[in-house]
XYZ file of C-alpha atoms in Angstrom:
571
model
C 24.191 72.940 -64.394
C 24.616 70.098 -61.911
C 20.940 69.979 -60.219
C 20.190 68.973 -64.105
C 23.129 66.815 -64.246
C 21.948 65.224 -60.754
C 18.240 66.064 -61.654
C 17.434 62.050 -62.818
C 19.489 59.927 -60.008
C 17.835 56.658 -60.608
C 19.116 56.559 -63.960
C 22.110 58.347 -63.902
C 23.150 55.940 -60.800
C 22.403 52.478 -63.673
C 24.418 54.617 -65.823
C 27.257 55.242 -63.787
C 27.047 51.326 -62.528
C 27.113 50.161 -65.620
C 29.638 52.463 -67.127
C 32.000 51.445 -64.361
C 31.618 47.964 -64.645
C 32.516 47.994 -68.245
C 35.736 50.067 -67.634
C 36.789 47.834 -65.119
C 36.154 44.897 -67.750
C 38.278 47.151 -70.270
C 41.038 46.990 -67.769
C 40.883 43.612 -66.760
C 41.519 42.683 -70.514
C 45.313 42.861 -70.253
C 45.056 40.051 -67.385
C 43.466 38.063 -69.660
C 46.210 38.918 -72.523
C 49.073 38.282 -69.768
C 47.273 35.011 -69.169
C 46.811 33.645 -72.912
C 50.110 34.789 -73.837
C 51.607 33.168 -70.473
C 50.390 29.692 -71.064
C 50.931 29.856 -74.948
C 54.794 30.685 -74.203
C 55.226 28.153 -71.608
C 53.620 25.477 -74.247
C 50.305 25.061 -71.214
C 47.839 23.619 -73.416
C 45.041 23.013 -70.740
C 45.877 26.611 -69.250
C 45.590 27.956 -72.913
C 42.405 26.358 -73.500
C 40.838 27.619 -70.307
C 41.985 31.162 -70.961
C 40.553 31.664 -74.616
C 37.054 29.963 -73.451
C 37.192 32.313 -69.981
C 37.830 35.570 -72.090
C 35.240 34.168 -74.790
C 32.524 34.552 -72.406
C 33.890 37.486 -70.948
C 33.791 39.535 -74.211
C 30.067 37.799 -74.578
C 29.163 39.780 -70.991
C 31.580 42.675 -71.588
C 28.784 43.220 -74.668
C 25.532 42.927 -72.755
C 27.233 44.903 -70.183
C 27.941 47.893 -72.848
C 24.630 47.754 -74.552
C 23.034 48.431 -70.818
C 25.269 51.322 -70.113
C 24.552 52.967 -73.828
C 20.938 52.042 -73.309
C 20.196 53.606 -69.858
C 22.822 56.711 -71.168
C 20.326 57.313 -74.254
C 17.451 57.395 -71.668
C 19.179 59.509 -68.736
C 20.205 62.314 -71.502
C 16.757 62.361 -73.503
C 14.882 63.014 -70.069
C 17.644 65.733 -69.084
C 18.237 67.357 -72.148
C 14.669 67.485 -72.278
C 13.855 68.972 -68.942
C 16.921 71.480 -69.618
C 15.156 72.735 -72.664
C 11.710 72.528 -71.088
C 13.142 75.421 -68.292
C 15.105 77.137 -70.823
C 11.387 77.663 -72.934
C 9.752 78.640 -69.647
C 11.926 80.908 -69.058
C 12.117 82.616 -72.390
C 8.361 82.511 -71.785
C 8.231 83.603 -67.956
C 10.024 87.704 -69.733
C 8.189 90.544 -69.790
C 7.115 91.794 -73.084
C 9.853 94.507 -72.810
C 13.065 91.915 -72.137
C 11.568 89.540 -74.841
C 11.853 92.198 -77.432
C 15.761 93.280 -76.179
C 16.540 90.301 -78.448
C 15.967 88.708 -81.974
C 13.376 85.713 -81.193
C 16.584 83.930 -83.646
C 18.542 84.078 -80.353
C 15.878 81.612 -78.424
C 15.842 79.226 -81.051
C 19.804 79.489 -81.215
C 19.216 79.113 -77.387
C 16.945 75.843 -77.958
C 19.008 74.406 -80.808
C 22.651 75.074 -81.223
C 23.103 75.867 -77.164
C 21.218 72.856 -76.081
C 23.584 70.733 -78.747
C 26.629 71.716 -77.445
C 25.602 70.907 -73.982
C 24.443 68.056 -74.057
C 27.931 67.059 -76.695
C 31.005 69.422 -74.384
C 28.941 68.985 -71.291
C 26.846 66.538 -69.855
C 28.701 63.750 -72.267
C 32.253 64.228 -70.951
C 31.303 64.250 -67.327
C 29.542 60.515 -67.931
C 32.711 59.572 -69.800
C 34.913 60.721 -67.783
C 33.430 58.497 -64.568
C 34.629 55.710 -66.891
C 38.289 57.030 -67.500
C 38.818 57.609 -63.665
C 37.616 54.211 -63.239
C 39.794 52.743 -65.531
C 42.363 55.228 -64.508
C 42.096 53.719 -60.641
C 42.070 49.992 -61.876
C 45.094 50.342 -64.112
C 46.999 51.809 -61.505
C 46.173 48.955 -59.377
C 46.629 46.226 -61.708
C 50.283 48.366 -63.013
C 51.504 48.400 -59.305
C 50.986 44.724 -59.041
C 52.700 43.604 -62.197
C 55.508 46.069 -61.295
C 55.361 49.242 -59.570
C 58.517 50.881 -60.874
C 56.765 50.849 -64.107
C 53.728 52.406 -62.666
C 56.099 55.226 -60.827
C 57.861 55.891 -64.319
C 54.078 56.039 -65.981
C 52.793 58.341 -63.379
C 56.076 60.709 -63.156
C 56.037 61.560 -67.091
C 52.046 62.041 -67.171
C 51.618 64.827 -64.585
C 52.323 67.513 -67.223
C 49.190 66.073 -68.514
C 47.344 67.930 -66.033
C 48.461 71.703 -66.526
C 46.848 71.585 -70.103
C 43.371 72.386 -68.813
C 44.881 75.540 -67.127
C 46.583 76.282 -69.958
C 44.043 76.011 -72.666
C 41.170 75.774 -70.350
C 40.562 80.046 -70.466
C 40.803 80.421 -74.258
C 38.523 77.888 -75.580
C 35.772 78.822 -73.060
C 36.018 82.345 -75.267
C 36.166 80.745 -78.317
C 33.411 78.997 -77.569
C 31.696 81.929 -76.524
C 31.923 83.542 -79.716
C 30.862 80.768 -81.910
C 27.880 80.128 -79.800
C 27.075 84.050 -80.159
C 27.933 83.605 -84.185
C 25.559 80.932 -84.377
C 22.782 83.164 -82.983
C 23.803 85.820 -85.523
C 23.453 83.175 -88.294
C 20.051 81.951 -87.428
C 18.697 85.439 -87.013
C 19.659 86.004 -90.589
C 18.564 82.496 -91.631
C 15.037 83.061 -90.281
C 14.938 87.248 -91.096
C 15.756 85.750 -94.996
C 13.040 83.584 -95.548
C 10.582 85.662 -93.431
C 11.290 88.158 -96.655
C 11.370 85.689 -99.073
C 8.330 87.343 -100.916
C 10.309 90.358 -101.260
C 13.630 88.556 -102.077
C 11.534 87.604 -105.622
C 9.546 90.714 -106.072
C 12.873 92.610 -106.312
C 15.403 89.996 -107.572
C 17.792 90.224 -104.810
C 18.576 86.784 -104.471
C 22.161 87.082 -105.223
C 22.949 89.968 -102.835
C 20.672 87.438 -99.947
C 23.341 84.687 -101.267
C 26.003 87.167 -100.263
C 25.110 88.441 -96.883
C 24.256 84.622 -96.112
C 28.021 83.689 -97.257
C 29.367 86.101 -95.103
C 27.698 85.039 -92.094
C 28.024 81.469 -93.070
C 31.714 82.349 -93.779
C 31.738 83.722 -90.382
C 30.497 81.244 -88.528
C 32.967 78.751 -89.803
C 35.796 80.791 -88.888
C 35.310 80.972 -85.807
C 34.413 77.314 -85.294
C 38.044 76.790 -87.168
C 39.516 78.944 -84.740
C 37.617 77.012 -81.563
C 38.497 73.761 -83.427
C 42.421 74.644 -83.760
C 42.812 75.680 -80.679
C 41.390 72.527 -79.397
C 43.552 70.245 -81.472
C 46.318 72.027 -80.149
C 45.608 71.156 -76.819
C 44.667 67.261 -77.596
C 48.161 67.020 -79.945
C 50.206 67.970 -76.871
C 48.248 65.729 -74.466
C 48.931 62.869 -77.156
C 52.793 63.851 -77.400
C 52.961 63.679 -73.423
C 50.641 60.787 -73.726
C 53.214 59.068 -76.251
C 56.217 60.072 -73.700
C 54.647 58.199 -71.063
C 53.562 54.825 -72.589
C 57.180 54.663 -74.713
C 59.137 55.608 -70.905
C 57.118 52.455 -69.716
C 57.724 50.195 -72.823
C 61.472 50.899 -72.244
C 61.498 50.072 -69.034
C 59.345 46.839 -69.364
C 61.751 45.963 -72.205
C 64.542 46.636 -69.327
C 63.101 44.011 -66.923
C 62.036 41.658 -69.675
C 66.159 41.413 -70.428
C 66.932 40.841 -66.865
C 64.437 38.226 -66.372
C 61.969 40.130 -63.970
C 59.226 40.397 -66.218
C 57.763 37.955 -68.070
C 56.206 38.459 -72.087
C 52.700 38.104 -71.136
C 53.722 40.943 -68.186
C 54.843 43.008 -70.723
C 52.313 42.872 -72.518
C 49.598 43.654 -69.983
C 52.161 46.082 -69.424
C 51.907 48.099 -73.077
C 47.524 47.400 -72.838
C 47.376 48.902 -69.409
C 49.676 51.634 -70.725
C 46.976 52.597 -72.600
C 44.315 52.199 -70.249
C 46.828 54.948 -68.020
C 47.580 57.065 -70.921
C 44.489 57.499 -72.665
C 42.071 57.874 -69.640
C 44.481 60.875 -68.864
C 44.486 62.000 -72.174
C 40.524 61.890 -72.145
C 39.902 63.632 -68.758
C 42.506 66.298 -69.255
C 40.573 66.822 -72.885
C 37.441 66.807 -71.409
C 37.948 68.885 -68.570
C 39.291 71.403 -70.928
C 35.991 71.157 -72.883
C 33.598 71.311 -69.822
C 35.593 74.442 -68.714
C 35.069 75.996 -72.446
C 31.093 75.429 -72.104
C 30.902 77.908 -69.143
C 29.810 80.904 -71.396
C 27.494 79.163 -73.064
C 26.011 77.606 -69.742
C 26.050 80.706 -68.331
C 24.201 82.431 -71.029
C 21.459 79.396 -70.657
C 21.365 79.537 -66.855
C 20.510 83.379 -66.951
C 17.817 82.817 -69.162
C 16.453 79.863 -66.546
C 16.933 82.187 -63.414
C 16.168 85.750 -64.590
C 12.638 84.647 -65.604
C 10.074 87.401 -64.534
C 8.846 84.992 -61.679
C 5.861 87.391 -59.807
C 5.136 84.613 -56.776
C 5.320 87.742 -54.552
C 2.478 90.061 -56.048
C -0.919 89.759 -55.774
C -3.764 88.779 -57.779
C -6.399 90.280 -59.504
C -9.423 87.772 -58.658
C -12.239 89.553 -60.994
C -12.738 93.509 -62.451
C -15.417 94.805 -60.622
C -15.018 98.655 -60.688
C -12.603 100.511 -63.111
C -9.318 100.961 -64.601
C -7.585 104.504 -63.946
C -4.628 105.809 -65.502
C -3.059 108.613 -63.310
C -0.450 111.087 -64.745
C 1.165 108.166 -66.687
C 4.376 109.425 -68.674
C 6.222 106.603 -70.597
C 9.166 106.821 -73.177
C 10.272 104.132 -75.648
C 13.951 103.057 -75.024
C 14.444 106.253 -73.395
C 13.926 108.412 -76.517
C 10.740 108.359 -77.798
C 8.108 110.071 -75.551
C 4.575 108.421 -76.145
C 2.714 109.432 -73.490
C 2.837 112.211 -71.573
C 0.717 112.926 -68.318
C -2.261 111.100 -69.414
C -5.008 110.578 -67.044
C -8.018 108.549 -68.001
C -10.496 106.034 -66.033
C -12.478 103.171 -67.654
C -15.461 102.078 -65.656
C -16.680 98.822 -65.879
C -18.999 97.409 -68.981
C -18.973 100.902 -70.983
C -17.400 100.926 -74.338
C -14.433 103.836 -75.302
C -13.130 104.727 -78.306
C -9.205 105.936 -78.459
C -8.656 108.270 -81.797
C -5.922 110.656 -82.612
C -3.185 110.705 -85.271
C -0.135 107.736 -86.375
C 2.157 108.246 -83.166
C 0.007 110.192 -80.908
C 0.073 107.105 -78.202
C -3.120 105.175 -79.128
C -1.706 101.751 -78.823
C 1.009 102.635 -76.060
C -2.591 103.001 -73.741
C -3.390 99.648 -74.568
C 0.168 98.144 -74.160
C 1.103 99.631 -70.664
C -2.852 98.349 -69.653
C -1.740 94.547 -70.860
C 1.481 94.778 -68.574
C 4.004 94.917 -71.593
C 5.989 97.531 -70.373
C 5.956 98.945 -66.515
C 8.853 101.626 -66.609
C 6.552 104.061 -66.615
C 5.750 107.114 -64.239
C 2.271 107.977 -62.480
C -0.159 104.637 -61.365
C -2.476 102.371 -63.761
C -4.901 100.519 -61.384
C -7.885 98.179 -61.810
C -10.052 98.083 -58.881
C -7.668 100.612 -56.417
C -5.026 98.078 -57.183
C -1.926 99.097 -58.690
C -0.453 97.360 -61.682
C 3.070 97.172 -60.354
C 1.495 95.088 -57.010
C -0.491 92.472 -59.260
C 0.420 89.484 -60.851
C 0.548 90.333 -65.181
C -1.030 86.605 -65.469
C -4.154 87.716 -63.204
C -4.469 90.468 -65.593
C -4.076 89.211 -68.659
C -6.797 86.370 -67.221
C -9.424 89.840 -67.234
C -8.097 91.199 -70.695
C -8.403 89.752 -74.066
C -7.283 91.959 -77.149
C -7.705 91.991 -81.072
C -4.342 93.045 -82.463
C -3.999 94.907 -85.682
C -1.251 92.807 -86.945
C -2.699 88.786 -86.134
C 0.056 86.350 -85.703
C -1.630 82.584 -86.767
C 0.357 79.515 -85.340
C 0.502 76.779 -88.025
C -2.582 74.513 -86.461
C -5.715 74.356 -87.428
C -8.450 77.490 -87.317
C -9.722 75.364 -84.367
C -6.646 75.367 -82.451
C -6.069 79.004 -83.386
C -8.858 79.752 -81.689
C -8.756 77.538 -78.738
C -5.262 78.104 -77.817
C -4.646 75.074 -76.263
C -7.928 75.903 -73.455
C -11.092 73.693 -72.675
C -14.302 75.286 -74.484
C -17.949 74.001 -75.149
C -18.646 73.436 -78.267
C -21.547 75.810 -77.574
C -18.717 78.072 -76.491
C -16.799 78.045 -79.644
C -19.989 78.139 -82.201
C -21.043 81.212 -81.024
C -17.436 82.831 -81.118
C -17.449 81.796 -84.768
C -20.817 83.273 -85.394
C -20.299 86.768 -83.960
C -16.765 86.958 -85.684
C -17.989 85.860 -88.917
C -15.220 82.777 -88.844
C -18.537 80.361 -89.798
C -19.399 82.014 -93.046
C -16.152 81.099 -95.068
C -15.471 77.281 -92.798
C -17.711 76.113 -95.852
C -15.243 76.202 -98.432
C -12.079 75.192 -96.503
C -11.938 71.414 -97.138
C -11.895 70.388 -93.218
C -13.912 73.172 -91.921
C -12.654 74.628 -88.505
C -10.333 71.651 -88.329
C -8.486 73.035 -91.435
C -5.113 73.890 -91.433
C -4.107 77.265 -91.879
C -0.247 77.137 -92.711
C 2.848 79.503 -91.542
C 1.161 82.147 -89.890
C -2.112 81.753 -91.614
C -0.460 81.898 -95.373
C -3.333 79.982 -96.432
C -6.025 82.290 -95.164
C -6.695 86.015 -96.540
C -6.102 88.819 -93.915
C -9.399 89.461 -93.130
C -10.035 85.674 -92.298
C -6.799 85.500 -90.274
C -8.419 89.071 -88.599
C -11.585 86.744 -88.293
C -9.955 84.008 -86.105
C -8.209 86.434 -84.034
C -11.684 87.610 -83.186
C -13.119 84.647 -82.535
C -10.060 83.476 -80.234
C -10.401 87.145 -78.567
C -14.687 86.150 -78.186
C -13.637 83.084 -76.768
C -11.905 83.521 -73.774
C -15.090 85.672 -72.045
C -13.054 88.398 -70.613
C -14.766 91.526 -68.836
C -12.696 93.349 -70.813
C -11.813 93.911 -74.808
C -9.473 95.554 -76.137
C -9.282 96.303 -79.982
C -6.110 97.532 -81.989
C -7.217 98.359 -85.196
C -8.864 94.549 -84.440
C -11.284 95.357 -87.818
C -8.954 97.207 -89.908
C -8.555 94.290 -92.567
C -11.960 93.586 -92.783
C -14.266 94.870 -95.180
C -16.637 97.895 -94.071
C -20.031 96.431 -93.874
C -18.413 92.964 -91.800
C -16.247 95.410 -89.604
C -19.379 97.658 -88.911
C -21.343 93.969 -88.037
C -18.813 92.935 -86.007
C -18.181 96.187 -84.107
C -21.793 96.470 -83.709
C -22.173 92.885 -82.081
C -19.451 94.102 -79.760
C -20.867 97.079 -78.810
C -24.009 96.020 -77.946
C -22.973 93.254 -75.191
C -24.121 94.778 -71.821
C -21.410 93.090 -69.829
C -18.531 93.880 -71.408
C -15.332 97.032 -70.926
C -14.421 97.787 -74.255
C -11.383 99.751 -74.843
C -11.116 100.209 -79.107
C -8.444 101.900 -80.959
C -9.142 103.184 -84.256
C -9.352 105.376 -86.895
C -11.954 104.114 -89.042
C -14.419 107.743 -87.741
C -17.598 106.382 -88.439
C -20.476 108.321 -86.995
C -22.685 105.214 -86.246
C -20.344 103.571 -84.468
C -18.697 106.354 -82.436
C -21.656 108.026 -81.636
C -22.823 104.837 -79.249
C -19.425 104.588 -77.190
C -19.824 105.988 -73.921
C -16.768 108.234 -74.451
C -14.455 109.187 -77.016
C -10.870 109.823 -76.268
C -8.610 111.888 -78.378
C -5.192 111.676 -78.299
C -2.212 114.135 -79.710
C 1.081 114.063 -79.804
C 1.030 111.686 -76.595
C -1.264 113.837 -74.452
C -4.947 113.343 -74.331
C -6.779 116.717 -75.740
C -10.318 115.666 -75.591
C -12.558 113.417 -74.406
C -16.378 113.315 -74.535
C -19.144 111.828 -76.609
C -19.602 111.786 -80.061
C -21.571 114.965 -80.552
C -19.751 116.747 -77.834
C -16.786 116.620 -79.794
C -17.933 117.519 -83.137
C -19.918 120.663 -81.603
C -16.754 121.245 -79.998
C -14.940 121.665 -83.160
C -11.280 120.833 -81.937
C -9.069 118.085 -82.664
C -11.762 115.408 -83.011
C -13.553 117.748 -85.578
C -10.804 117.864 -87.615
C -9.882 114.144 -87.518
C -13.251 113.830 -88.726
C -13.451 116.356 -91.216
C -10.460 114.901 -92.771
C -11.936 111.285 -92.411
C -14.764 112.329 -94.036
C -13.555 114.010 -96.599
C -11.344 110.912 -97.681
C -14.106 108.580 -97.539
C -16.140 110.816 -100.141
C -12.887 111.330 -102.458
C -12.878 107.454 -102.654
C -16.248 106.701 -103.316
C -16.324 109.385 -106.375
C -13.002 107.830 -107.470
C -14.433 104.376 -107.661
């Protein structure tokens, strides 16, 4: 955490400057209260004058002097807070598919938002103000030992047991803190998993048992910030009783030499100001070192996601697909239980078009998954070009790969930046990926055409529109290879068998689609047809091959076809 304390010098060093300049004016205040009170006493009208129009202009400076330090603070923590959460998104960003999905994407935005808070409010805050309490720590001390340093010995004797509260407290606040920053993660996963199922909240009139599990969490969360919070008040009431000790040992002392003539009103006085600027810097550090020591869970939990980042700087990259894509004995299992694929052995050569069929759960989409780098616990080799998977960079490979999920997530831009994804295209570029994926024919009736905006993941576009624009933003990117998951299945037959059709017929392009829409038209122009069974693949071959095979594809397509007629004599 300190490279991003340290990370903006310039401005934490006018900071700093600034903040010690002020506490030294803070402590130079009871010299100017020893002075008025001085020459008021001793009836020195001249001297009293020259004091009040001295520490006139002094508060006047000590003003300016605050509004730079609060200004340049404002500006040092925007431009660190924001570079911590800039690293903190990169690194959430820089995980594999597989360590992204180990947790609720609730946790990252309790990462973003509640972590980042109390960082930047028990972290990176007390360490500025505590540069100001040693300051005014040091120059009280100095100023104390001049006015009288048995005072200051007295002061300094009673306040070391200030210092053993961080070691006491120090250990069970950090856990405290711990849990309420883990309960807060808790609480916005069930925040955002409620109103993701708000349409199903009203279909089925569950809104008071949703009021009741968010009460309990809510509930929970509170407790455990009351808990934090009590243990923390604890420790600040027993630095302010010690605190209290200290400053009423010095008054009764001062009081002592005030009696026996060695200490004049004004000195005493300075003496009870300064007592506070002793006290209460004390007070503050011992408080705030208690606080920075309670934020080392949650900085830890931060730092891990910064550093554990799937950095690949080491691997190679895959400059261009030239050849094919094998799959050799590949076995993979799901979380250790599930077993998707099992000894699968395939190759993909370069601008032919496949077709991956088979039953719900017989490893379809696992192909496509381990191909796009998600997951790479797997045994046997994937390669493209001779070059193994685990050797290459995933971003080189997802640079060759574009794919057309089943299930189309829509950020809430417009249909133009949905498309574009944040990337430089012609506008030649992005006509013609509207034309082929059928985006153009409904732009008409939005009321800002492809500059529209499309809501919460696309709520204000039908599924097979929202299907549309993940084809066009799939077209887009001109990758040698496509893959489809179910990319047409929301789409209407004849715009499905268009759209499939346009794909299939571009000479320069690896298509790797899985379905189970069995049309004959369409299958029967892929190269190869690939048919998959309870993980394994059982046959592969052309369209005709298959059916005069009369195996698993036969019956897949028996069944298909048999459906298909049921429905049209239904309708």
């Amino acid at each position: 955490m300190k490279k991003y304390i340290l990370k903006y010098k310039g401005w934490l060093a006018t900071t700093v400057l600034f903040r010690c300049i002020g506490a030294l004016m803070q402590v130079f205040i009871a010299i100017l209260i020893q002075n008025i009170l001085d020459t008021a006493i001793n009836k020195d009208f001249e001297g009293f004058k020259k004091a009040i129009i001295f520490s006139s202009i002094f508060f006047i400076v000590m003003t300016f002097n605050n509004y730079i330090n609060q200004t340049s603070q404002f500006i040092y923590m925007k431009k660190t807070l924001t570079k911590f959460k800039e690293d903190v998104f990169r690194g959430v960003l820089r995980k594999d598919y597989k360590s992204f999905n180990d947790e609720n994407t609730a946790e990252y935005i309790s990462n973003l938002t509640n972590d980042i808070n109390l960082v930047q409010g028990q972290y990176i805050t007390p360490y500025l103000e505590m540069i100001g309490d040693v300051v005014i720590f040091v120059g009280t001390t100095a100023v104390l030992l001049w006015i009288n340093p048995w005072i200051t010995l007295v002061m300094f004797a009673t306040s070391i047991l200030l210092f053993i509260i961080p070691v006491i407290f120090g250990t069970p606040i950090s856990k405290r803190q711990g849990l309420v920053s883990d309960e807060l993660s808790k609480f916005t996963t069930k925040i955002k998993d409620i109103f993701s199922g708000y349409e199903v909240i009203k279909s089925y009139n569950i809104e008071d048992s949703m009021t009741e599990e968010f009460l309990t969490c809510n509930n929970q969360v509170e407790h455990l910030k009351l808990r934090s919070n009590h243990i923390q008040g604890i420790s600040a009431s027993v630095s302010m009783l010690l605190g209290i000790m200290t400053q009423v040992s010095a008054i009764a002392l001062g009081g002592y030499f005030l009696m026996t003539g060695k200490l004049t009103v004004g000195s005493l006085f300075a003496v009870v100001q300064l007592g506070n600027g002793l006290f209460g810097p004390i007070m503050f550090i011992v408080t705030k070192v208690t606080m920075i020591k309670g934020m080392k869970e949650v900085n830890s939990k931060l730092l891990k996601i910064i550093n554990e980042g799937n950095i690949e700087s080491d691997k190679k990259s895959l400059k261009e697909f030239n050849e094919n894509i094998k799959l050799e004995n590949i076995s993979f299992t799901y979380n250790d239980e599930i077993q998707a694929l099992d000894n699968v052995s395939i190759s993909f050569s370069k601008n032919k078009k496949y077709a991956i069929v088979g039953r719900s759960g017989s490893g379809k989409s696992t192909i496509l998954r381990l191909l796009l780098g998600y997951y790479d616990n797997f045994e046997g080799s994937i390669s493209f070009d001779g070059q193994d998977t685990k050797e290459i960079c995933k971003d080189s490979i997802n640079k060759q790969i574009s794919i057309i999920h089943q299930n189309v997530y829509m950020f809430d831009e417009s249909i133009k930046k949905n498309i574009l994804l944040g990337k430089e295209f012609s506008k030649d570029e992005l006509k013609k990926a509207l034309q082929v994926s059928g985006v153009e024919e409904f732009l008409n009736i939005l009321p800002d055409g492809v500059d529209s905006q499309i809501g919460e993941n696309g709520s204000n576009l039908s599924g097979g529109q929202k299907q549309r624009v993940a084809i066009a933003r799939s077209l887009i990117q001109n990758t040698p290879i496509l893959l489809l998951d179910e990319g047409t299945s929301a789409l209407d037959t004849k715009t499905a068998y268009e759209i499939e059709d346009t794909l299939l017929r571009l000479d320069d392009l690896t298509v790797l689609t899985v379905t189970h829409k069995l049309s004959q038209s369409l299958l029967s122009r892929y190269d190869e047809i690939i048919v998959m069974d309870k993980g394994k693949v059982v046959e592969m071959g052309s369209f005709s091959e298959l059916v005069n095979t009369k195996g698993e594809f036969y019956n897949l397509y028996s069944i298909e076809s048999e459906d298909n007629l049921n429905e049209e004599v239904a309708n």
